[in-house]
Structures are given as structure tokens and as C-alpha cells.
C-alpha positions in Angstrom: 11.4 -88.8 -264.6 8.5 -91.0 -266.0 7.3 -89.1 -268.7 10.9 -89.9 -270.2 9.7 -93.5 -269.2 6.8 -92.6 -271.0 8.7 -91.7 -274.3 10.7 -94.8 -274.1 7.9 -96.8 -273.9 6.5 -95.5 -276.7 9.1 -95.3 -278.6 10.2 -99.1 -278.1 7.0 -101.0 -278.7 5.8 -99.1 -281.5 8.4 -99.6 -283.3 8.7 -103.4 -281.8 5.3 -103.9 -283.3 5.6 -102.9 -286.3 5.7 -105.6 -289.1 8.9 -104.5 -290.5 10.5 -105.4 -287.4 9.2 -108.8 -287.0 9.6 -109.8 -290.6 13.4 -108.3 -290.2 13.5 -110.1 -286.6 12.4 -113.2 -288.3 13.8 -113.2 -291.9 17.5 -111.9 -290.9 18.7 -115.3 -289.5 16.5 -117.2 -292.5 18.3 -115.2 -295.1 21.2 -116.0 -292.9 20.0 -120.5 -293.0 19.6 -119.6 -297.2 23.2 -118.7 -297.5 24.4 -121.7 -295.8 22.5 -124.4 -297.6 22.8 -121.6 -300.8 27.4 -121.9 -299.9 26.8 -126.4 -298.8 25.4 -126.8 -301.9 27.3 -124.6 -304.2 30.3 -126.2 -302.8 29.2 -130.0 -302.3 28.5 -129.7 -306.7 31.7 -128.4 -307.2 33.6 -131.1 -305.6 32.0 -133.6 -308.0 34.2 -135.6 -310.3 35.5 -134.8 -313.2 37.1 -137.1 -315.9 39.5 -135.8 -318.3 41.6 -137.6 -321.3 45.2 -137.4 -321.2 46.7 -137.5 -324.5 51.1 -137.6 -324.0 52.3 -139.1 -327.8 55.7 -139.1 -326.0 55.1 -140.4 -322.9 56.9 -137.5 -321.2 54.6 -137.6 -317.5 55.3 -141.2 -317.7 51.2 -142.1 -316.7 50.7 -145.7 -317.7 46.9 -145.6 -316.5 45.2 -142.4 -314.5 47.0 -139.9 -312.3 44.4 -137.6 -309.8 44.6 -134.0 -309.8 43.0 -131.4 -307.6 39.9 -131.0 -306.7 38.0 -134.0 -308.3 40.1 -133.6 -311.5 41.1 -137.8 -312.3 42.6 -137.9 -315.6 43.0 -141.4 -318.1 45.6 -142.1 -320.6 45.4 -142.6 -323.7 48.3 -144.0 -325.2 47.2 -145.4 -328.5 44.1 -142.5 -329.8 45.1 -139.5 -332.2 44.5 -135.7 -331.0 41.7 -135.2 -333.9 40.1 -139.1 -333.1 39.5 -138.3 -329.6 37.7 -134.7 -330.5 35.4 -136.7 -331.6 35.1 -139.5 -329.1 36.1 -138.1 -325.8 32.6 -136.5 -324.9 30.9 -139.9 -325.8 33.5 -141.7 -323.4 31.9 -139.2 -320.5 35.1 -137.0 -320.7 34.9 -133.1 -319.5 37.9 -132.1 -322.0 41.0 -133.7 -323.2 44.4 -132.6 -322.0 46.9 -132.6 -324.8 51.2 -133.1 -324.1 52.8 -131.6 -326.7 55.8 -133.1 -327.4 59.4 -131.2 -325.6 62.0 -131.4 -323.6 62.1 -132.3 -319.7 65.1 -131.1 -318.4 65.7 -130.7 -314.9 66.5 -126.4 -315.4 63.1 -126.5 -318.3 60.6 -124.1 -316.5 58.8 -123.5 -319.1 55.9 -126.8 -319.5 52.8 -126.5 -322.6 49.7 -128.4 -322.4 47.3 -128.1 -324.5 43.3 -128.4 -323.3 40.3 -129.2 -325.6 36.6 -129.6 -324.6 33.4 -128.1 -325.6 32.9 -126.0 -322.3 34.4 -122.8 -320.9 37.9 -123.5 -319.4 37.6 -122.1 -315.8 39.6 -121.0 -313.3 39.1 -123.5 -311.0 39.8 -126.1 -313.7 42.8 -124.8 -314.8 44.2 -124.4 -311.9 43.5 -127.8 -310.8 45.2 -129.1 -314.0 48.2 -127.1 -313.7 48.6 -127.4 -309.8 48.2 -131.7 -311.1 50.7 -131.8 -314.2 53.3 -129.4 -311.2 53.7 -132.0 -308.8 54.1 -134.6 -311.6 56.7 -132.4 -313.2 58.2 -132.0 -309.9 58.7 -135.9 -309.0 59.5 -136.3 -313.0 62.4 -133.7 -312.1 63.2 -135.2 -308.8 64.3 -138.5 -310.5 66.6 -136.9 -312.5 68.5 -134.8 -310.2 68.2 -138.0 -308.0 66.8 -136.1 -304.6 64.3 -138.1 -302.7 61.4 -136.8 -301.1 63.2 -136.6 -297.6 66.1 -134.4 -298.7 63.4 -131.7 -300.0 61.5 -132.0 -297.1 65.1 -131.4 -295.6 66.0 -128.0 -297.4 62.1 -126.3 -296.0 62.1 -124.4 -293.0 59.0 -123.3 -291.3 59.2 -120.1 -289.8 56.5 -118.8 -286.8 57.7 -115.7 -284.8 56.9 -116.5 -280.6 55.7 -113.3 -279.5 57.1 -112.5 -275.6 55.6 -109.5 -274.2 57.8 -108.1 -271.6 55.3 -106.5 -269.5 53.4 -110.2 -268.9 56.8 -112.2 -269.3 55.0 -115.3 -267.6 51.9 -115.0 -269.4 52.5 -117.6 -272.6 51.9 -115.6 -276.2 50.9 -118.5 -279.1 51.6 -116.9 -282.8 47.9 -117.2 -283.4 47.0 -114.4 -280.7 48.2 -111.6 -283.4 45.2 -112.5 -286.1 43.1 -113.9 -283.7 42.8 -110.4 -282.2 42.9 -109.0 -285.7 39.9 -110.9 -286.7 38.0 -110.3 -283.2 38.6 -106.4 -284.1 37.0 -106.4 -287.7 33.4 -107.9 -286.2 33.7 -104.8 -283.6 34.8 -102.0 -285.9 32.4 -103.2 -288.0 29.4 -103.7 -286.4 29.5 -100.8 -284.2 30.2 -99.2 -287.5 26.7 -100.1 -288.7 24.8 -99.9 -285.4 25.3 -95.9 -285.7 24.5 -95.6 -289.2 21.2 -97.7 -289.2 20.3 -96.8 -286.1 21.2 -93.3 -285.9 19.2 -92.5 -289.1 16.0 -94.2 -288.0 16.4 -92.0 -285.0 16.4 -88.6 -287.2 13.7 -90.0 -289.7 11.4 -90.8 -286.3 12.3 -86.9 -285.6 11.5 -86.3 -289.2 8.2 -87.9 -289.7 7.1 -86.4 -286.6 7.5 -82.9 -287.3 5.7 -83.4 -291.0 3.0 -84.7 -289.4 3.0 -82.1 -286.7 2.7 -84.7 -284.1 5.3 -82.5 -281.9 3.2 -80.0 -281.8 1.0 -82.2 -279.1 3.4 -84.3 -277.6 5.9 -80.6 -277.0 2.3 -79.5 -275.1 2.9 -82.5 -272.3 6.9 -82.9 -272.4 10.2 -80.9 -272.6 11.9 -81.2 -275.9 15.3 -82.6 -274.8 13.4 -85.4 -273.2 11.9 -86.3 -276.0 15.0 -86.2 -278.2 16.4 -88.9 -274.8 13.0 -90.5 -274.9 13.5 -91.4 -278.5 17.1 -92.3 -278.7 17.1 -94.3 -276.0 13.7 -96.0 -277.5 15.3 -97.1 -280.3 18.9 -97.8 -279.4 16.9 -100.3 -277.0 15.3 -101.6 -280.0 18.5 -102.2 -281.7 19.7 -103.9 -278.1 16.3 -106.8 -278.6 16.9 -107.5 -282.6 20.9 -108.6 -281.6 19.6 -109.9 -278.5 16.7 -112.9 -280.6 19.8 -113.0 -283.2 22.7 -113.7 -281.3 20.1 -116.6 -279.9 18.3 -117.9 -282.6 21.6 -117.7 -285.2 23.9 -119.7 -283.1 20.3 -122.3 -283.6 19.6 -122.1 -287.1 23.3 -122.9 -287.1 23.5 -126.0 -285.2 19.4 -127.1 -286.8 21.6 -126.4 -290.5 25.1 -128.4 -289.2 22.8 -131.2 -288.6 20.7 -131.9 -291.1 23.5 -131.6 -293.7 26.0 -133.2 -291.6 26.2 -136.1 -294.6 26.9 -132.8 -297.2 29.6 -131.3 -294.7 31.5 -134.5 -294.3 31.5 -135.1 -297.9 32.7 -132.0 -298.2 35.3 -131.9 -295.6 37.0 -135.4 -297.0 36.8 -133.5 -299.8 39.1 -130.9 -298.8 41.2 -133.2 -297.1 42.0 -135.0 -299.4 42.8 -132.3 -302.4 46.0 -131.9 -301.6 47.9 -131.9 -297.9 49.0 -128.1 -298.5 45.5 -127.2 -297.7 44.9 -129.4 -295.0 45.0 -128.3 -291.4 47.9 -129.5 -289.6 45.6 -130.6 -286.4 48.0 -129.6 -284.0 47.1 -125.9 -285.6 43.8 -126.1 -284.5 44.3 -126.8 -280.9 46.8 -124.0 -280.2 44.2 -121.6 -282.2 41.4 -123.1 -280.1 44.0 -122.7 -276.5 44.8 -119.3 -277.8 40.5 -118.6 -278.0 40.6 -119.7 -274.2 43.3 -117.3 -273.3 41.0 -114.0 -274.3 40.1 -112.0 -271.6 36.8 -111.8 -272.7 34.5 -109.6 -269.9 37.2 -107.4 -270.3 36.7 -106.5 -274.0 32.8 -107.0 -273.2 32.5 -104.4 -270.9 34.6 -102.0 -273.0 33.0 -102.9 -275.7 29.8 -102.0 -274.3 31.2 -98.8 -272.9 31.6 -97.7 -276.6 29.1 -99.3 -278.6 26.0 -97.6 -276.5 28.2 -94.3 -276.0 28.8 -94.4 -279.8 25.6 -94.4 -280.1 24.3 -92.0 -278.2 27.0 -89.4 -279.1 26.2 -89.6 -283.1 22.4 -90.7 -282.5 21.9 -87.3 -280.3 23.1 -85.9 -283.8 21.7 -87.7 -286.0 18.2 -86.4 -283.4 19.5 -83.0 -284.0 19.6 -83.1 -288.4 16.3 -84.7 -288.4 15.0 -81.4 -285.6 15.8 -79.1 -287.9 15.5 -80.6 -291.7 11.9 -79.0 -292.8 9.8 -81.0 -295.6 12.0 -81.3 -298.4 13.9 -85.1 -297.5 16.7 -84.1 -299.4 17.8 -81.7 -297.8 19.2 -83.2 -295.0 21.8 -84.6 -297.5 24.3 -81.9 -296.6 23.6 -82.2 -293.1 24.3 -85.9 -292.5 26.7 -85.8 -294.6 29.4 -83.3 -291.3 27.2 -86.4 -289.1 28.5 -89.2 -291.1 32.5 -88.4 -293.1 33.8 -88.9 -289.0 31.7 -92.3 -289.0 33.5 -93.3 -292.5 37.1 -91.8 -291.8 36.9 -93.9 -288.5 36.2 -97.0 -289.8 38.8 -96.1 -293.1 41.3 -95.8 -289.9 40.4 -98.9 -288.1 41.8 -101.0 -290.6 44.7 -99.3 -290.3 44.9 -99.6 -286.7 44.3 -103.4 -286.5 46.7 -104.0 -288.8 48.9 -101.8 -286.5 47.2 -101.4 -283.0 50.7 -99.6 -281.4 50.8 -97.1 -284.2 50.9 -93.0 -283.3 47.7 -93.1 -285.8 46.1 -95.9 -283.0 47.1 -94.6 -280.3 45.5 -90.6 -280.8 42.4 -91.8 -282.8 41.5 -94.5 -279.8 41.6 -90.7 -277.9 39.3 -88.9 -280.6 35.9 -88.6 -279.4 34.6 -88.7 -282.9 36.8 -91.7 -284.0 36.9 -93.9 -280.7 34.1 -94.9 -280.5 34.6 -97.3 -283.3 38.6 -97.6 -283.4 39.1 -97.6 -279.1 37.0 -101.2 -279.9 39.2 -102.8 -282.1 42.8 -101.9 -280.0 41.1 -103.4 -277.0 41.7 -106.5 -278.0 45.6 -105.8 -278.5 45.7 -105.3 -275.3 46.5 -101.2 -274.8 47.4 -99.4 -271.9 44.3 -99.6 -269.2 45.3 -95.7 -269.0 44.0 -95.4 -272.5 41.3 -97.2 -272.0 40.4 -94.9 -269.6 41.5 -91.7 -270.7 39.4 -92.4 -274.5 36.8 -93.3 -272.0 36.3 -90.3 -269.9 36.7 -88.3 -273.4 33.8 -89.9 -274.9 31.4 -90.1 -272.1 32.3 -85.9 -271.6 32.1 -85.3 -275.3 29.1 -87.2 -276.0 27.1 -85.8 -272.4 28.5 -82.4 -274.2 26.8 -83.0 -278.2 23.5 -84.6 -275.9 23.1 -80.9 -274.4 24.3 -78.9 -277.9 22.1 -80.8 -279.9 19.6 -81.1 -277.4 19.3 -77.1 -277.8 19.7 -77.3 -281.5 16.7 -79.6 -281.2 14.0 -78.0 -279.2 13.9 -75.0 -281.3 14.5 -76.6 -284.8 11.7 -79.6 -283.7 8.9 -76.2 -284.0 10.6 -74.8 -287.1 8.6 -75.3 -290.9 9.7 -74.1 -293.7 12.6 -72.6 -293.3 15.8 -74.2 -295.1 18.3 -74.4 -291.6 21.4 -72.7 -292.3 24.7 -73.2 -289.8 24.0 -70.1 -289.0 20.5 -70.6 -287.4 23.2 -73.7 -286.1 24.9 -71.3 -283.7 22.5 -69.3 -282.7 20.0 -71.9 -281.2 23.3 -73.5 -279.4 23.6 -70.2 -277.5 20.7 -68.9 -277.0 19.8 -67.8 -274.3 16.6 -69.4 -272.0 
């Protein structure tokens, strides 16, 4: 047992002290900060006020002086100017373009309305959308006057439908309509996190084995420790490196985020005001925000975190042992391992795509059986657990995954102990079978 801890310590310290680990751990949060800052500047620059000259010879829109459009666009009426002369002077007057309204009939039954936009700049999708929505709102008001319909009557025609989920098994518990949306987001986050860890750190285990095998260091190590101890020590050591990195990020990222929010508080407030004044349909209701916050507090996070960690660790152990076995079976050619790793990566990728379907429908037959299958369950079950699946299904899935993980670790250990000392020979599936069932 002491030798196992020595191997774990060696694997852990050798990676933690590497420049790549230090730089990745430091610069990954800094990269997120740069992304946030860039996003703030992009959003704030996109919120600048733009002036547009409105030429409406027939006064169809009945705008006397100026009218606001969405996203900071303001159109100023030019009733006495003709189009050709305005084309030569609009930029000198500080306008970005000309909105020309051709003469046409604005009848209450008309569905099409044409607008011409002149500018020396390319018309962006956001600007086009702002113009269309702004003119549409103006025409809507004019048609309401034609039909003698006031705003209150129009609002009465709209009905907001809200589905209130009622769980028969938990009738005493209040469940809001936001629970499914929040659970979907949490399911995606946990699923993507485990998927990333399996690939990143599983490949790290495989490369570590391959490097030691290529450099013949493993021959010295095998003389003092058992192959299974060496493989298990690598898996645990590399996994501890990953947990350390995630723990550091879990502390630094929120602190850096708060720092960015404090430094750029002015810009963030201006952006929020712009969003609040753009259109009422895009503004979140304070009651909705309060309901979302209340529903966030209703989740049993202790239960979710415990289940997540179980599947996180068991899934990593299962796949890391397979990656270690593949690394031991590879020869000197690194490209040789692509066909072998494909066998491992296929179920991970399939589970990832099943996870998307499971989040959309967590009680389907596919969701239930995929969360039981041990090669899929490390990704699929964490995506389901936020939707409160039956506890018996969770227990069965955990038991199957742990037993399968122990079995695959044993199988990988048998492959590892022989493959780690094999050189210059291309490994076949037949060789794998011989190594698995070879008597000690």
C-alpha cells in the first residue's frame, strides 16, 4: 500500500510542478477574464447611438420630428429634402444612413410595407432588425388608430399561458414552471464537465504510460512495484491533478468575475439600461427573476453534488483504466493508438449525444436504460439526477457502474502488466484476449 501512495505522489507532484500545469491553471482564468472584458467592450460599443435620416415625402408614418428605433437608432425626419440631394449631405450632417419611405397605401389590411435604406456602409443584421421592428411598431400604432383599437383592448386579446407542474408523489411541494429550465441548464453543465474530464485526463493517463514505455523507464519501475499498482497509481495521481486544477478554478474564477464586475460596473450599468430601454418584450420581469432565484434554492444541492461526484469518480476510474491499457498496448508509433482509442471514445461520444436527448426528455425509455448502461451512465445519469429520477434507478446505476469499473480496472490491469513490457510488436485484438485470460 505504501508503494501505491509513492506512485500516486510521484504522478501528482511531477505534473503539478510542470510549467504546463502552472501556466494552464493561471492563464485559463485569465483567458476567461479577457473574454468577459472583450464581451463587455463589444456589447457597450454595439450600444452606441446612431442617427438615421428619415425621408418620408408622403408622410405615411406621420413622424413630426424624430422617432426612436431599437438598439440606439434614432431617425430624424427630413420633410423638405429630396432623396438625391440628401444622398450628398447626410454624412456631413452626422447621419449613418437614409430611410426612404416610397409612396404606398397604408391600409389596415395591408401586410407588406417597403422601405429603402441608403448608406455607404453595409447593412448589418442587427441594424436591419432594429429598423424593421421600429417601423413595424409605428405602423402598428397607425393601424390601431384606423381600426379604432386602443392599447388596452389589444393587451386584453393576448393571453399568457403558464404550465404549472404538479408532482403527484410530492403534492405538498410547490414546483414552479422554471424548474425544468433550470434543471436543463444544470444537466448540461454536469454532462459537459464529465465528458471533458474523461477525454482530457483519460488521454493524459494514456500519454503518461506511453512516454514511460517509450523511454524504458517502466522497466525500472516494474522491478520494484507490481504493474497493477503502477497503473492504479497513475490513474489516481492524474485524477488528483485534475481535481486540484478544478478546485483552484472554482475559487479563482468567481473572485475574478467579481473583480471584473467591480472595475467595469459603469459599463455594465449602462449596458443594462440600454437593454431595459430597448424593447419591453426583451426586458425580464422582476417577478420572473425572483421566481427563478426562489426555484434555484429549492434544489437539493447536497444530493446532486454527492451523486455527481460518485459518477464523476467512478466514470473517470472506468475510462482512465481503459486508456491506461491502450497506452500500455501501443508500440513506439503514436499513430497506432488512434484505432485503439477509437474503441474507447465511441461510447463516450454516443453517451454525450444521448445526454442531449435525455435532458430534453429525462423520463423516456432511452433515458432510463442509457443511465443504467455503465459505459453511458457516467455522463447520462448526472444529466438526469437534477430531474429527480426514482432513487432506486440511481442506486442500481451506481452499483452497476462501480462493479463494472472494478471489472474493467481488473481487465485493464491484466492487459497493462503484459503490454507495458511489449516492444516492437503491433498489438491485435487477439493479443488483448490472450493477455486478459492468461493464467498467472
